[in-house]
Short mmCIF file of C-alpha atoms and ligand atoms in Angstrom, two decimals:
data_model
loop_
_atom_site.label_atom_id
_atom_site.label_comp_id
_atom_site.label_asym_id
_atom_site.label_seq_id
_atom_site.Cartn_x
_atom_site.Cartn_y
_atom_site.Cartn_z
CA MET A 17 -48.10 -24.72 -3.18
CA ALA A 18 -45.92 -27.54 -2.11
CA ILE A 19 -43.32 -26.96 0.60
CA GLU A 20 -40.62 -29.27 -0.38
CA GLN A 21 -38.22 -28.72 2.37
CA ILE A 22 -40.20 -29.02 5.49
CA SER A 23 -37.32 -30.19 7.60
CA GLY A 24 -33.52 -29.49 6.95
CA ASN A 25 -31.63 -26.53 5.82
CA TRP A 26 -31.64 -24.63 2.46
CA ARG A 27 -28.36 -25.73 1.20
CA VAL A 28 -26.80 -23.47 -1.42
CA GLY A 29 -23.43 -23.48 -3.25
CA VAL A 30 -21.05 -20.63 -2.95
CA LEU A 31 -18.05 -20.45 -5.36
CA PHE A 32 -15.87 -17.34 -4.88
CA SER A 33 -12.00 -17.52 -4.93
CA GLN A 34 -10.14 -17.06 -1.69
CA THR A 35 -6.82 -17.52 -3.50
CA GLY A 36 -5.38 -16.68 -6.97
CA VAL A 37 -5.39 -13.57 -9.00
CA THR A 38 -8.95 -12.13 -8.44
CA GLN A 39 -9.05 -13.27 -4.66
CA ALA A 40 -9.27 -9.66 -3.37
CA ILE A 41 -12.41 -8.87 -5.20
CA GLU A 42 -13.90 -12.26 -4.82
CA ARG A 43 -13.37 -12.16 -1.10
CA THR A 44 -15.58 -9.22 -1.06
CA GLN A 45 -18.26 -11.25 -2.93
CA LEU A 46 -17.86 -14.14 -0.66
CA GLU A 47 -18.16 -11.82 2.49
CA ALA A 48 -21.22 -10.20 1.13
CA THR A 49 -22.94 -13.42 0.19
CA LEU A 50 -22.34 -14.74 3.76
CA LEU A 51 -23.56 -11.47 5.19
CA ALA A 52 -26.87 -11.74 3.39
CA ILE A 53 -27.25 -15.40 4.50
CA GLU A 54 -26.46 -14.42 8.15
CA GLU A 55 -29.03 -11.75 7.96
CA ILE A 56 -31.65 -13.94 6.63
CA ASN A 57 -30.85 -16.69 9.15
CA ALA A 58 -31.03 -14.15 11.99
CA ALA A 59 -34.38 -13.20 11.02
CA GLY A 60 -35.60 -16.76 11.18
CA GLY A 61 -34.38 -18.23 7.93
CA VAL A 62 -36.49 -19.13 4.92
CA LEU A 63 -39.88 -20.47 6.00
CA GLY A 64 -38.32 -21.27 9.38
CA GLN A 65 -35.26 -23.11 8.07
CA PRO A 66 -31.79 -21.69 7.93
CA ILE A 67 -29.69 -21.29 4.73
CA GLU A 68 -26.66 -23.60 4.79
CA PRO A 69 -23.89 -22.40 2.46
CA VAL A 70 -21.54 -25.01 0.97
CA ILE A 71 -18.45 -23.09 0.23
CA TYR A 72 -15.31 -24.11 -1.86
CA ASP A 73 -12.38 -22.01 -2.83
CA PRO A 74 -11.84 -22.42 -6.67
CA GLY A 75 -8.62 -20.48 -6.60
CA SER A 76 -9.41 -18.06 -9.63
CA ASP A 77 -9.09 -21.08 -11.89
CA PRO A 78 -11.85 -21.98 -14.50
CA LYS A 79 -11.11 -25.64 -14.34
CA LYS A 80 -11.53 -25.76 -10.50
CA PHE A 81 -14.70 -23.63 -10.74
CA ARG A 82 -16.05 -26.38 -13.06
CA SER A 83 -15.09 -29.30 -10.89
CA PHE A 84 -16.34 -27.68 -7.70
CA ALA A 85 -19.65 -26.87 -9.58
CA GLU A 86 -19.86 -30.53 -10.47
CA ARG A 87 -19.33 -31.55 -6.95
CA LEU A 88 -21.84 -29.08 -5.53
CA PHE A 89 -24.66 -30.36 -7.77
CA GLN A 90 -23.67 -34.01 -7.63
CA VAL A 91 -22.38 -34.67 -4.13
CA ASP A 92 -23.72 -31.73 -2.06
CA ARG A 93 -27.06 -31.78 -3.96
CA ILE A 94 -27.41 -27.99 -4.07
CA ARG A 95 -29.76 -26.50 -6.67
CA LEU A 96 -28.91 -22.81 -6.39
CA LEU A 97 -25.35 -21.56 -6.81
CA PHE A 98 -24.05 -18.07 -6.07
CA GLY A 99 -20.63 -17.35 -7.55
CA CYS A 100 -18.05 -16.37 -10.20
CA TYR A 101 -16.15 -13.18 -10.95
CA MET A 102 -14.10 -13.74 -14.10
CA SER A 103 -16.20 -14.45 -17.31
CA SER A 104 -13.89 -17.43 -17.91
CA THR A 105 -14.97 -18.91 -14.62
CA ARG A 106 -18.76 -18.29 -15.50
CA LYS A 107 -18.30 -19.82 -18.90
CA ALA A 108 -16.63 -22.83 -17.13
CA VAL A 109 -19.43 -23.22 -14.56
CA LEU A 110 -22.54 -22.56 -16.73
CA PRO A 111 -22.60 -25.78 -18.75
CA VAL A 112 -22.54 -27.74 -15.37
CA VAL A 113 -25.30 -25.50 -14.00
CA GLU A 114 -27.42 -26.24 -17.19
CA ALA A 115 -26.70 -29.95 -17.21
CA HIS A 116 -27.97 -30.19 -13.67
CA ARG A 117 -30.90 -27.76 -14.40
CA GLY A 118 -29.62 -25.65 -11.57
CA LEU A 119 -29.59 -21.81 -11.34
CA LEU A 120 -26.46 -19.63 -11.13
CA PHE A 121 -26.59 -16.15 -9.60
CA TYR A 122 -23.55 -14.17 -11.19
CA PRO A 123 -22.83 -10.93 -9.29
CA THR A 124 -20.35 -9.36 -11.62
CA LEU A 125 -20.16 -6.87 -14.43
CA TYR A 126 -19.38 -8.54 -17.70
CA GLU A 127 -19.02 -8.24 -21.43
CA GLY A 128 -22.75 -9.02 -22.28
CA PHE A 129 -23.81 -11.14 -25.38
CA GLU A 130 -24.86 -14.03 -23.25
CA TYR A 131 -28.15 -15.58 -22.03
CA SER A 132 -28.88 -18.68 -20.07
CA ARG A 133 -32.20 -19.37 -18.65
CA HIS A 134 -30.13 -21.04 -15.80
CA CYS A 135 -28.38 -17.93 -14.84
CA ILE A 136 -29.48 -14.59 -13.19
CA TYR A 137 -26.97 -11.88 -14.09
CA THR A 138 -26.89 -9.13 -11.29
CA GLY A 139 -23.81 -7.14 -12.46
CA ALA A 140 -23.73 -4.51 -14.93
CA ALA A 141 -24.17 -5.37 -18.70
CA PRO A 142 -22.27 -2.99 -21.07
CA ASN A 143 -25.24 -0.59 -21.63
CA GLN A 144 -25.20 -0.01 -17.84
CA ASN A 145 -21.48 1.03 -17.53
CA SER A 146 -19.53 1.20 -20.79
CA ILE A 147 -21.70 3.39 -22.71
CA GLN A 148 -21.85 5.93 -19.88
CA LEU A 149 -18.14 5.69 -19.23
CA ALA A 150 -17.37 6.17 -22.99
CA LYS A 151 -19.48 9.27 -23.22
CA PHE A 152 -17.89 10.69 -20.12
CA LEU A 153 -14.33 10.09 -21.17
CA LEU A 154 -14.98 11.46 -24.66
CA SER A 155 -16.47 14.60 -23.38
CA THR A 156 -13.92 15.15 -20.62
CA TYR A 157 -10.62 14.01 -21.81
CA GLY A 158 -10.48 13.57 -25.52
CA ASN A 159 -11.03 11.01 -28.20
CA ARG A 160 -7.61 9.19 -28.55
CA PHE A 161 -7.95 6.00 -26.50
CA LEU A 162 -5.47 3.26 -25.60
CA PHE A 163 -6.80 -0.09 -24.31
CA VAL A 164 -4.84 -2.26 -21.81
CA GLY A 165 -6.36 -5.44 -20.73
CA SER A 166 -5.76 -8.85 -19.18
CA ASN A 167 -5.44 -11.74 -21.49
CA TYR A 168 -8.92 -13.52 -21.41
CA ILE A 169 -12.42 -13.09 -22.69
CA TYR A 170 -13.85 -10.33 -20.75
CA PRO A 171 -11.27 -7.69 -21.84
CA TYR A 172 -11.34 -8.79 -25.48
CA GLU A 173 -15.14 -8.40 -25.58
CA SER A 174 -15.43 -5.39 -23.42
CA ASN A 175 -12.72 -3.61 -25.70
CA ARG A 176 -14.53 -4.64 -28.89
CA LEU A 177 -17.67 -2.78 -27.61
CA MET A 178 -15.67 0.15 -26.35
CA ALA A 179 -13.99 0.41 -29.65
CA ASP A 180 -17.34 0.75 -31.36
CA LEU A 181 -18.28 3.50 -28.84
CA VAL A 182 -15.11 5.33 -29.41
CA LEU A 183 -15.56 5.31 -33.17
CA GLN A 184 -19.15 6.52 -32.83
CA GLY A 185 -17.60 9.51 -30.74
CA LYS A 186 -15.32 10.19 -33.70
CA GLY A 187 -12.54 8.93 -31.72
CA VAL A 188 -9.61 6.59 -32.44
CA VAL A 189 -8.18 3.55 -30.72
CA LEU A 190 -4.50 3.84 -30.84
CA ASP A 191 -3.69 0.36 -29.63
CA GLU A 192 -4.96 -2.58 -27.73
CA VAL A 193 -2.39 -4.22 -25.37
CA TYR A 194 -2.95 -7.43 -23.35
CA VAL A 195 -0.90 -8.57 -20.35
CA PRO A 196 -1.04 -12.05 -18.81
CA LEU A 197 -3.51 -12.82 -16.09
CA TYR A 198 -0.53 -13.09 -13.81
CA PRO A 199 1.73 -10.37 -15.10
CA GLU A 200 5.23 -9.64 -14.42
CA ALA A 201 6.91 -6.15 -14.01
CA LYS A 202 8.32 -6.32 -17.58
CA ASP A 203 4.68 -6.68 -18.95
CA PHE A 204 3.77 -3.21 -17.52
CA GLU A 205 7.10 -1.77 -18.59
CA LYS A 206 5.94 -2.57 -22.19
CA VAL A 207 2.57 -0.92 -21.61
CA ILE A 208 4.19 2.28 -20.24
CA GLY A 209 6.39 2.27 -23.41
CA ARG A 210 3.18 2.06 -25.51
CA ILE A 211 1.49 4.89 -23.63
CA LYS A 212 4.58 7.03 -23.97
CA LYS A 213 4.75 6.22 -27.73
CA THR A 214 1.19 6.67 -28.61
CA SER A 215 0.29 9.63 -26.48
CA PRO A 216 -3.47 8.80 -25.77
CA ASP A 217 -6.11 11.19 -24.15
CA VAL A 218 -7.42 8.37 -21.95
CA ILE A 219 -6.54 4.86 -21.02
CA PHE A 220 -9.27 2.29 -20.79
CA SER A 221 -8.11 -0.63 -18.63
CA THR A 222 -9.75 -4.02 -18.47
CA VAL A 223 -6.91 -5.43 -16.25
CA VAL A 224 -8.32 -7.44 -13.53
CA GLY A 225 -7.25 -8.81 -10.20
CA SER A 226 -3.71 -8.41 -8.59
CA GLY A 227 -2.20 -7.20 -11.76
CA THR A 228 -4.13 -3.98 -11.35
CA SER A 229 -1.97 -2.66 -8.59
CA ASN A 230 1.20 -3.37 -10.65
CA PHE A 231 -0.27 -1.43 -13.51
CA TYR A 232 -1.38 1.67 -11.56
CA ARG A 233 1.89 1.79 -9.63
CA ALA A 234 4.01 1.45 -12.79
CA TYR A 235 1.79 4.33 -14.16
CA CYS A 236 2.43 6.41 -11.17
CA ALA A 237 6.11 5.62 -11.17
CA ALA A 238 6.38 6.62 -14.82
CA GLY A 239 5.09 10.23 -13.66
CA PHE A 240 1.85 10.35 -15.77
CA ASP A 241 -0.76 12.83 -14.36
CA PRO A 242 -4.13 11.21 -13.77
CA THR A 243 -5.94 14.55 -13.72
CA ARG A 244 -5.06 14.95 -17.39
CA LEU A 245 -4.58 11.36 -18.47
CA PRO A 246 -6.52 9.01 -16.21
CA ILE A 247 -6.94 5.22 -16.40
CA ALA A 248 -10.53 4.44 -16.66
CA SER A 249 -11.96 1.05 -15.68
CA LEU A 250 -14.93 -0.96 -14.90
CA THR A 251 -12.93 -3.46 -12.80
CA THR A 252 -10.85 -1.22 -10.50
CA SER A 253 -12.93 -1.26 -7.28
CA GLU A 254 -12.37 -0.53 -3.64
CA ALA A 255 -10.59 -3.96 -3.27
CA GLU A 256 -8.10 -3.11 -5.90
CA ILE A 257 -7.48 0.35 -4.54
CA ALA A 258 -6.65 -1.30 -1.32
CA GLU A 259 -3.76 -3.05 -3.08
CA ILE A 260 -2.67 -0.09 -5.29
CA GLY A 261 -2.39 2.29 -2.51
CA VAL A 262 -3.72 5.90 -2.35
CA GLU A 263 -0.81 7.57 -3.94
CA ALA A 264 -0.96 5.64 -7.18
CA ALA A 265 -4.77 5.37 -7.24
CA GLU A 266 -5.76 9.00 -6.99
CA GLY A 267 -7.40 10.64 -10.00
CA HIS A 268 -8.35 7.46 -11.82
CA ILE A 269 -11.88 6.53 -12.85
CA THR A 270 -14.40 3.73 -12.44
CA ALA A 271 -17.99 3.28 -13.71
CA ALA A 272 -20.09 1.13 -11.54
CA PRO A 273 -23.57 0.88 -9.90
CA PHE A 274 -22.28 1.15 -6.46
CA PHE A 275 -19.50 2.75 -4.58
CA GLU A 276 -18.68 2.45 -0.92
CA THR A 277 -18.93 6.23 -0.42
CA LEU A 278 -22.56 6.44 -1.67
CA SER A 279 -24.46 8.65 0.74
CA SER A 280 -28.16 7.15 0.45
CA PRO A 281 -29.36 5.67 3.83
CA ALA A 282 -29.46 2.12 2.13
CA ALA A 283 -26.00 2.21 0.98
CA LYS A 284 -24.64 3.58 4.29
CA ARG A 285 -26.56 0.97 6.22
CA PHE A 286 -25.07 -1.72 3.94
CA VAL A 287 -21.59 -0.43 4.35
CA ALA A 288 -21.91 -0.03 8.16
CA ARG A 289 -23.13 -3.71 8.45
CA PHE A 290 -20.30 -4.98 6.16
CA LYS A 291 -17.54 -3.27 8.12
CA ASP A 292 -19.21 -4.10 11.44
CA ARG A 293 -18.91 -7.70 10.35
CA TYR A 294 -15.59 -7.69 8.62
CA GLY A 295 -13.62 -4.81 9.89
CA ALA A 296 -13.21 -1.16 9.13
CA GLU A 297 -10.69 -1.67 6.49
CA ALA A 298 -12.84 -4.32 4.63
CA PRO A 299 -13.45 -2.92 1.03
CA VAL A 300 -17.14 -2.89 0.05
CA THR A 301 -17.36 -3.08 -3.72
CA ALA A 302 -20.08 -3.10 -6.47
CA ALA A 303 -19.40 -6.79 -6.99
CA ALA A 304 -19.97 -7.40 -3.29
CA GLU A 305 -23.22 -5.27 -3.29
CA ALA A 306 -24.49 -7.43 -6.17
CA ALA A 307 -23.53 -10.62 -4.34
CA TYR A 308 -25.45 -9.27 -1.27
CA PHE A 309 -28.69 -8.32 -3.02
CA GLN A 310 -28.90 -11.37 -5.16
CA VAL A 311 -28.83 -13.60 -2.10
CA HIS A 312 -31.86 -11.68 -0.74
CA LEU A 313 -33.71 -11.75 -4.09
CA ALA A 314 -33.04 -15.44 -4.63
CA MET A 315 -34.17 -16.43 -1.06
CA ARG A 316 -37.24 -14.24 -1.23
CA ALA A 317 -38.21 -16.11 -4.31
CA VAL A 318 -37.53 -19.47 -2.55
CA ALA A 319 -39.78 -18.20 0.47
CA LYS A 320 -42.61 -17.22 -2.13
CA CYS A 321 -42.74 -20.75 -3.73
CA GLY A 322 -41.71 -22.83 -0.80
CA SER A 323 -38.94 -24.54 -2.91
CA ASP A 324 -35.51 -24.33 -4.15
CA ASP A 325 -36.47 -25.88 -7.34
CA PRO A 326 -34.86 -23.60 -9.91
CA GLU A 327 -37.79 -23.52 -12.27
CA GLN A 328 -40.06 -22.35 -9.41
CA VAL A 329 -37.46 -19.88 -8.30
CA LEU A 330 -37.19 -18.49 -11.76
CA ILE A 331 -40.92 -18.05 -12.08
CA ASN A 332 -40.89 -16.16 -8.80
CA LEU A 333 -37.97 -13.98 -9.84
CA ARG A 334 -39.78 -12.65 -12.95
CA ASP A 335 -39.93 -8.90 -12.45
CA ALA A 336 -38.75 -9.27 -8.84
CA GLU A 337 -37.64 -5.94 -7.17
CA TYR A 338 -35.41 -5.38 -4.22
CA ASP A 339 -34.36 -2.31 -2.34
CA ALA A 340 -30.63 -2.85 -2.80
CA PRO A 341 -27.87 -0.44 -1.37
CA GLN A 342 -27.52 1.08 -4.86
CA GLY A 343 -31.32 1.68 -5.29
CA ARG A 344 -34.16 -0.47 -6.14
CA VAL A 345 -33.08 -3.18 -8.67
CA ARG A 346 -35.27 -5.43 -10.63
CA ILE A 347 -34.77 -8.80 -12.60
CA ASP A 348 -35.69 -8.34 -16.17
CA PRO A 349 -38.07 -11.10 -17.12
CA GLU A 350 -36.95 -10.99 -20.88
CA ASN A 351 -33.19 -11.74 -20.33
CA ASN A 352 -32.47 -12.54 -16.62
CA HIS A 353 -30.28 -9.54 -16.15
CA THR A 354 -30.89 -6.78 -13.71
CA TRP A 355 -32.07 -3.14 -13.93
CA LEU A 356 -29.21 -1.19 -12.20
CA TRP A 357 -28.20 2.46 -11.47
CA PRO A 358 -25.08 3.68 -13.49
CA ARG A 359 -22.62 5.88 -11.95
CA ILE A 360 -19.16 7.20 -12.47
CA ALA A 361 -16.55 8.04 -9.86
CA ARG A 362 -13.02 9.38 -9.50
CA ILE A 363 -10.69 8.29 -6.76
CA ASP A 364 -9.83 11.14 -4.37
CA ARG A 365 -6.67 11.88 -2.35
CA GLN A 366 -7.94 9.49 0.41
CA GLY A 367 -8.25 6.66 -1.96
CA ARG A 368 -11.94 6.92 -1.90
CA PHE A 369 -14.47 7.02 -4.90
CA GLN A 370 -16.18 10.42 -5.34
CA VAL A 371 -19.14 10.26 -7.59
CA VAL A 372 -18.69 12.59 -10.55
CA TRP A 373 -21.59 11.61 -12.67
CA ASN A 374 -24.94 10.09 -11.48
CA PRO A 375 -27.91 10.58 -13.69
CA GLY A 376 -30.36 9.19 -11.01
CA VAL A 377 -31.91 6.63 -13.37
CA ARG A 378 -32.30 3.04 -13.25
CA ILE A 379 -31.20 1.29 -16.68
CA LYS A 380 -32.89 -1.75 -18.17
CA PRO A 381 -30.27 -4.24 -19.05
CA ASP A 382 -29.61 -4.69 -22.72
CA PRO A 383 -26.98 -7.53 -22.85
CA TYR A 384 -27.08 -7.88 -26.58
CA GLY A 385 -26.55 -4.31 -27.20
CA VAL A 386 -29.73 -3.77 -29.33
CA VAL A 387 -29.40 -0.18 -28.53
CA GLN A 388 -25.65 0.53 -28.75
CA SER A 389 -25.60 4.23 -29.00
CA LEU A 390 -23.67 6.91 -27.01
CA ASP A 391 -26.82 9.13 -26.93
CA ASP A 392 -29.50 6.52 -26.12
CA TRP A 393 -28.54 3.98 -23.47
CA SER A 394 -31.80 4.40 -21.51
CA VAL A 395 -33.51 1.80 -23.69
CA ASP A 396 -36.83 2.00 -21.89
CA ASP A 397 -38.88 4.50 -20.18
CA VAL A 398 -40.32 2.76 -17.17
CA PRO A 399 -40.89 5.15 -14.46
CA LEU A 400 -38.52 4.92 -11.57
CA LEU A 401 -39.73 4.10 -8.21
CA ARG A 402 -36.92 5.30 -6.07
CA SER A 403 -33.37 6.84 -6.12
C1 ACM B 21 -15.26 -10.19 -15.74
O1 ACM B 21 -14.41 -11.11 -16.16
N1 ACM B 21 -16.66 -10.23 -15.99
C2 ACM B 21 -14.86 -9.07 -14.97
#
């Protein structure tokens, strides 16, 4: 096996927004990425050489994501890139990654229906969060849904899939309302008006970023009771709760493979290290957890083949497993997505997620929704190695 980088650092690209609409959640991804890099470097680096992150702030803007990706590959000569939260930014970056035959590690839940052999997807596909959430909501709250989302690709596509699931559950989607990515107070006044008029049993929100706090606060101010009519989301994480505040966040629901409050030793160790590094108040999110474990997975693959050549790394990522904070994860060799552990949690009086549903199984990713059934999301019966 050729060791291509005998001297010099392992330079990797890091693109998470420190400004703009999704900066709160992307900061947690940046911090987790750097935490993993620091851990690897503290343990001697990769084959004796440290990892050197090259970091830019693309400001939650797809155009900036694309131009910084160009710069990273052309000027900084990186080959592995860690980054992106919004699907619009992933879609802006991927053609650049493909043109340079690089490899993007994408640590965010998304709408599915995508495959690039130049991307490793470590966030949840819809069969690892949406199906379980739909089933939970239908059986707990009722079958009259209202969808509220930010105006871009992930909410449209995620809602399309959720609508299919609601129909399967003999439910009805009363309306689908979109607000701008940078919403104003009047946008949520309209949403509140629609909720009052349609009287749903449950609200499915695909609002992302800083607009989330405006939404949940407007909802609280309007006097709705989340114990009877919760907002359910896949994108309201610990980072958004910190912006929403406890009072307006309590009672709402999120599905994700990781929550800061998980009680397993691996989760506790990760959260303790994260807070040690970034402060007690630093939110630790599922998106951060994926950002963390994907660096470890990627750099293990680099160590195995002695190269950051994306083709070599890809070969060494096939079926790769890692004991992540959420449980043991695995890269699926068929679709470059990740086997993950679905969970659903409700926000308690302290603003902390309490898990209300945890099947204790690891789910094979099915990004194209081959099996898209409320009653069969397990897809495959591979024995689980660890909880
Ligand atoms: C997302 O845009 N994938 C949250």
